[in-house]
PDB file of C-alpha atoms in Angstrom:
ATOM      1  CA  MET A   1      24.510 -17.208   5.088  1.00 92.00           C
ATOM      2  CA  ILE A   2      22.167 -13.904   4.442  1.00 94.00           C
ATOM      3  CA  LYS A   3      21.942 -11.538   7.096  1.00 97.00           C
ATOM      4  CA  TYR A   4      18.783  -8.631   7.818  1.00 97.00           C
ATOM      5  CA  PHE A   5      20.015  -5.208   8.495  1.00 98.00           C
ATOM      6  CA  PRO A   6      17.220  -1.637   9.257  1.00 98.00           C
ATOM      7  CA  ALA A   7      17.992   0.836   6.931  1.00 98.00           C
ATOM      8  CA  PRO A   8      16.345   3.850   7.697  1.00 98.00           C
ATOM      9  CA  ASP A   9      18.363   5.757   6.450  1.00 97.00           C
ATOM     10  CA  ILE A  10      16.626   3.902   2.687  1.00 98.00           C
ATOM     11  CA  GLU A  11      13.267   4.613   4.705  1.00 98.00           C
ATOM     12  CA  GLN A  12      13.827   7.836   4.927  1.00 97.00           C
ATOM     13  CA  HIS A  13      14.216   8.323   0.891  1.00 96.00           C
ATOM     14  CA  ALA A  14      11.503   6.321   0.213  1.00 98.00           C
ATOM     15  CA  ARG A  15       9.771   7.918   2.851  1.00 97.00           C
ATOM     16  CA  ARG A  16      10.146  11.206   0.214  1.00 96.00           C
ATOM     17  CA  ILE A  17      11.018   9.650  -3.078  1.00 96.00           C
ATOM     18  CA  ALA A  18       7.105   8.647  -2.332  1.00 96.00           C
ATOM     19  CA  GLU A  19       6.346  12.406  -1.259  1.00 95.00           C
ATOM     20  CA  ILE A  20       7.513  13.924  -4.622  1.00 94.00           C
ATOM     21  CA  THR A  21       6.081  11.479  -6.882  1.00 93.00           C
ATOM     22  CA  GLN A  22       3.132  11.009  -5.423  1.00 92.00           C
ATOM     23  CA  ILE A  23       3.100   7.513  -4.458  1.00 93.00           C
ATOM     24  CA  ASN A  24       0.747   7.426  -1.748  1.00 92.00           C
ATOM     25  CA  ARG A  25       1.367   4.852   0.357  1.00 95.00           C
ATOM     26  CA  ASP A  26       0.969   3.799   4.214  1.00 95.00           C
ATOM     27  CA  PHE A  27       4.510   4.208   5.615  1.00 97.00           C
ATOM     28  CA  SER A  28       3.860   2.237   9.080  1.00 95.00           C
ATOM     29  CA  ARG A  29       2.721  -0.704   6.554  1.00 95.00           C
ATOM     30  CA  ILE A  30       6.587  -0.557   5.004  1.00 97.00           C
ATOM     31  CA  HIS A  31       9.397  -1.400   6.939  1.00 97.00           C
ATOM     32  CA  PHE A  32      13.427  -1.636   5.208  1.00 98.00           C
ATOM     33  CA  VAL A  33      16.598  -3.880   5.639  1.00 98.00           C
ATOM     34  CA  ARG A  34      19.392  -4.240   4.131  1.00 98.00           C
ATOM     35  CA  SER A  35      20.861  -7.406   3.666  1.00 97.00           C
ATOM     36  CA  LYS A  36      24.638  -9.101   3.632  1.00 97.00           C
ATOM     37  CA  GLY A  37      25.481 -12.397   2.211  1.00 95.00           C
ATOM     38  CA  SER A  38      22.982 -12.341  -0.898  1.00 90.00           C
ATOM     39  CA  SER A  39      24.963 -14.228  -3.629  1.00 88.00           C
ATOM     40  CA  SER A  40      22.249 -12.194  -6.556  1.00 88.00           C
ATOM     41  CA  ILE A  41      23.630 -10.736  -8.761  1.00 87.00           C
ATOM     42  CA  ARG A  42      21.351  -8.909 -10.968  1.00 91.00           C
ATOM     43  CA  ILE A  43      18.691  -8.391  -8.471  1.00 95.00           C
ATOM     44  CA  LEU A  44      19.443  -4.632  -6.915  1.00 97.00           C
ATOM     45  CA  ALA A  45      16.382  -5.280  -3.976  1.00 97.00           C
ATOM     46  CA  ARG A  46      12.662  -6.713  -3.963  1.00 96.00           C
ATOM     47  CA  CYS A  47       9.510  -6.355  -2.169  1.00 96.00           C
ATOM     48  CA  HIS A  48       8.391  -9.209   0.599  1.00 95.00           C
ATOM     49  CA  THR A  49       4.615  -9.383   1.431  1.00 94.00           C
ATOM     50  CA  VAL A  50       3.276 -10.980   3.997  1.00 88.00           C
ATOM     51  CA  PRO A  51       0.649 -14.111   2.693  1.00 87.00           C
ATOM     52  CA  ARG A  52      -2.839 -13.236   2.678  1.00 86.00           C
ATOM     53  CA  VAL A  53      -3.723 -16.709   4.477  1.00 89.00           C
ATOM     54  CA  ILE A  54      -1.195 -15.481   7.661  1.00 90.00           C
ATOM     55  CA  GLN A  55      -2.972 -11.677   7.428  1.00 88.00           C
ATOM     56  CA  SER A  56      -6.537 -12.678   7.957  1.00 90.00           C
ATOM     57  CA  ALA A  57      -5.498 -15.607  10.787  1.00 94.00           C
ATOM     58  CA  LEU A  58      -3.393 -12.938  12.100  1.00 91.00           C
ATOM     59  CA  GLU A  59      -6.518 -10.646  11.827  1.00 91.00           C
ATOM     60  CA  MET A  60      -3.250  -7.685  10.395  1.00 90.00           C
ATOM     61  CA  ASN A  61      -3.030  -6.098   7.829  1.00 91.00           C
ATOM     62  CA  GLY A  62      -1.102  -6.736   4.701  1.00 90.00           C
ATOM     63  CA  HIS A  63       2.590  -5.315   5.364  1.00 93.00           C
ATOM     64  CA  TYR A  64       5.850  -5.287   2.755  1.00 96.00           C
ATOM     65  CA  VAL A  65       9.174  -4.740   3.144  1.00 97.00           C
ATOM     66  CA  ILE A  66      11.824  -3.651   0.517  1.00 98.00           C
ATOM     67  CA  GLU A  67      14.365  -5.206   0.998  1.00 98.00           C
ATOM     68  CA  VAL A  68      18.734  -3.324  -0.250  1.00 98.00           C
ATOM     69  CA  ILE A  69      21.257  -6.005  -1.423  1.00 97.00           C
ATOM     70  CA  SER A  70      23.805  -4.354  -0.208  1.00 97.00           C
ATOM     71  CA  GLU A  71      26.382  -5.630  -2.621  1.00 95.00           C
ATOM     72  CA  ASN A  72      24.581  -4.492  -5.683  1.00 96.00           C
ATOM     73  CA  PHE A  73      22.568  -1.540  -4.663  1.00 97.00           C
ATOM     74  CA  ASP A  74      24.840   0.175  -2.306  1.00 95.00           C
ATOM     75  CA  GLY A  75      27.405   0.990  -5.337  1.00 95.00           C
ATOM     76  CA  LEU A  76      24.754   2.002  -7.513  1.00 96.00           C
ATOM     77  CA  GLU A  77      25.041   5.798  -8.601  1.00 97.00           C
ATOM     78  CA  GLU A  78      22.020   7.637  -6.983  1.00 96.00           C
ATOM     79  CA  ARG A  79      19.908   8.309  -9.839  1.00 97.00           C
ATOM     80  CA  GLU A  80      20.157   4.228 -10.346  1.00 97.00           C
ATOM     81  CA  ARG A  81      18.941   3.706  -6.786  1.00 98.00           C
ATOM     82  CA  ILE A  82      16.616   6.793  -6.637  1.00 97.00           C
ATOM     83  CA  LYS A  83      15.214   3.916  -9.599  1.00 98.00           C
ATOM     84  CA  THR A  84      15.042   1.336  -7.717  1.00 98.00           C
ATOM     85  CA  ILE A  85      12.998   1.869  -4.791  1.00 98.00           C
ATOM     86  CA  ILE A  86      10.710   3.728  -7.554  1.00 98.00           C
ATOM     87  CA  HIS A  87      10.168   0.034  -9.005  1.00 97.00           C
ATOM     88  CA  GLU A  88      10.210  -1.354  -5.323  1.00 97.00           C
ATOM     89  CA  LEU A  89       7.396   1.304  -3.817  1.00 97.00           C
ATOM     90  CA  MET A  90       5.261   0.867  -7.009  1.00 96.00           C
ATOM     91  CA  HIS A  91       4.774  -2.697  -7.096  1.00 96.00           C
ATOM     92  CA  ILE A  92       3.026  -2.250  -3.958  1.00 96.00           C
ATOM     93  CA  PRO A  93      -0.536  -1.078  -4.704  1.00 94.00           C
ATOM     94  CA  ALA A  94      -2.690   1.943  -2.866  1.00 92.00           C
ATOM     95  CA  GLY A  95      -4.347  -0.682  -1.242  1.00 91.00           C
ATOM     96  CA  MET A  96      -1.807  -2.260   0.397  1.00 92.00           C
ATOM     97  CA  ARG A  97      -4.391  -5.256   0.811  1.00 87.00           C
ATOM     98  CA  GLY A  98      -0.861  -7.670   0.359  1.00 86.00           C
ATOM     99  CA  GLY A  99      -0.744  -7.937  -3.163  1.00 88.00           C
ATOM    100  CA  PHE A 100       1.663  -7.271  -5.800  1.00 91.00           C
ATOM    101  CA  ARG A 101       1.308  -4.488  -8.501  1.00 92.00           C
ATOM    102  CA  GLN A 102       3.320  -6.742 -11.447  1.00 91.00           C
ATOM    103  CA  HIS A 103       6.002  -6.177 -13.955  1.00 91.00           C
ATOM    104  CA  ASP A 104       2.792  -4.816 -16.870  1.00 91.00           C
ATOM    105  CA  TYR A 105       2.605  -1.958 -14.958  1.00 92.00           C
ATOM    106  CA  VAL A 106       5.107  -1.852 -12.951  1.00 95.00           C
ATOM    107  CA  CYS A 107       8.183  -1.755 -15.726  1.00 95.00           C
ATOM    108  CA  ARG A 108      11.614  -0.049 -17.750  1.00 95.00           C
ATOM    109  CA  LYS A 109       8.422   2.806 -19.391  1.00 96.00           C
ATOM    110  CA  ASN A 110       6.762   4.135 -16.182  1.00 96.00           C
ATOM    111  CA  VAL A 111       9.650   3.709 -14.054  1.00 97.00           C
ATOM    112  CA  GLU A 112      11.487   6.385 -15.782  1.00 97.00           C
ATOM    113  CA  GLN A 113       8.450   7.708 -16.520  1.00 96.00           C
ATOM    114  CA  MET A 114       7.831   8.445 -12.388  1.00 95.00           C
ATOM    115  CA  TYR A 115      11.828   9.378 -12.049  1.00 97.00           C
ATOM    116  CA  LYS A 116      11.171  12.050 -14.548  1.00 96.00           C
ATOM    117  CA  ASN A 117       8.176  13.473 -12.815  1.00 94.00           C
ATOM    118  CA  TYR A 118      10.773  12.730  -9.418  1.00 95.00           C
ATOM    119  CA  VAL A 119      13.437  15.500 -10.968  1.00 95.00           C
ATOM    120  CA  ASN A 120      10.846  17.758 -12.639  1.00 93.00           C
ATOM    121  CA  SER A 121       9.266  18.160  -9.046  1.00 91.00           C
ATOM    122  CA  ILE A 122      12.861  18.799  -7.617  1.00 88.00           C
ATOM    123  CA  GLN A 123      14.211  20.964 -10.373  1.00 85.00           C
ATOM    124  CA  SER A 124      11.493  23.482  -9.628  1.00 73.00           C
TER     125      SER A 124
END
């Protein structure tokens, strides 16, 4: 059974990454959890959203959840954790209306470029 726990450490890391890389998102509408008990082998993290029909019915704005899968994420080297967080943040469109940026945009090339920007910014 998968269990979910608040992940303030991931949120803090994501906020810093977003600030440095200028991924401007409303963090009051992004929530972070760490899951334990997943049988997933290759998935490091996931981005979830509230479906638009639910948003409409509840008269709410889009909200997102970034889930890191403890068994796969926590043992990664720091640079891979940063890239994973960048990847998940890139899935969230700037308008934050409940949709996702797809893998044609959130691809290895773009994540690597964003990671290079991150590294260059913290080194200067």
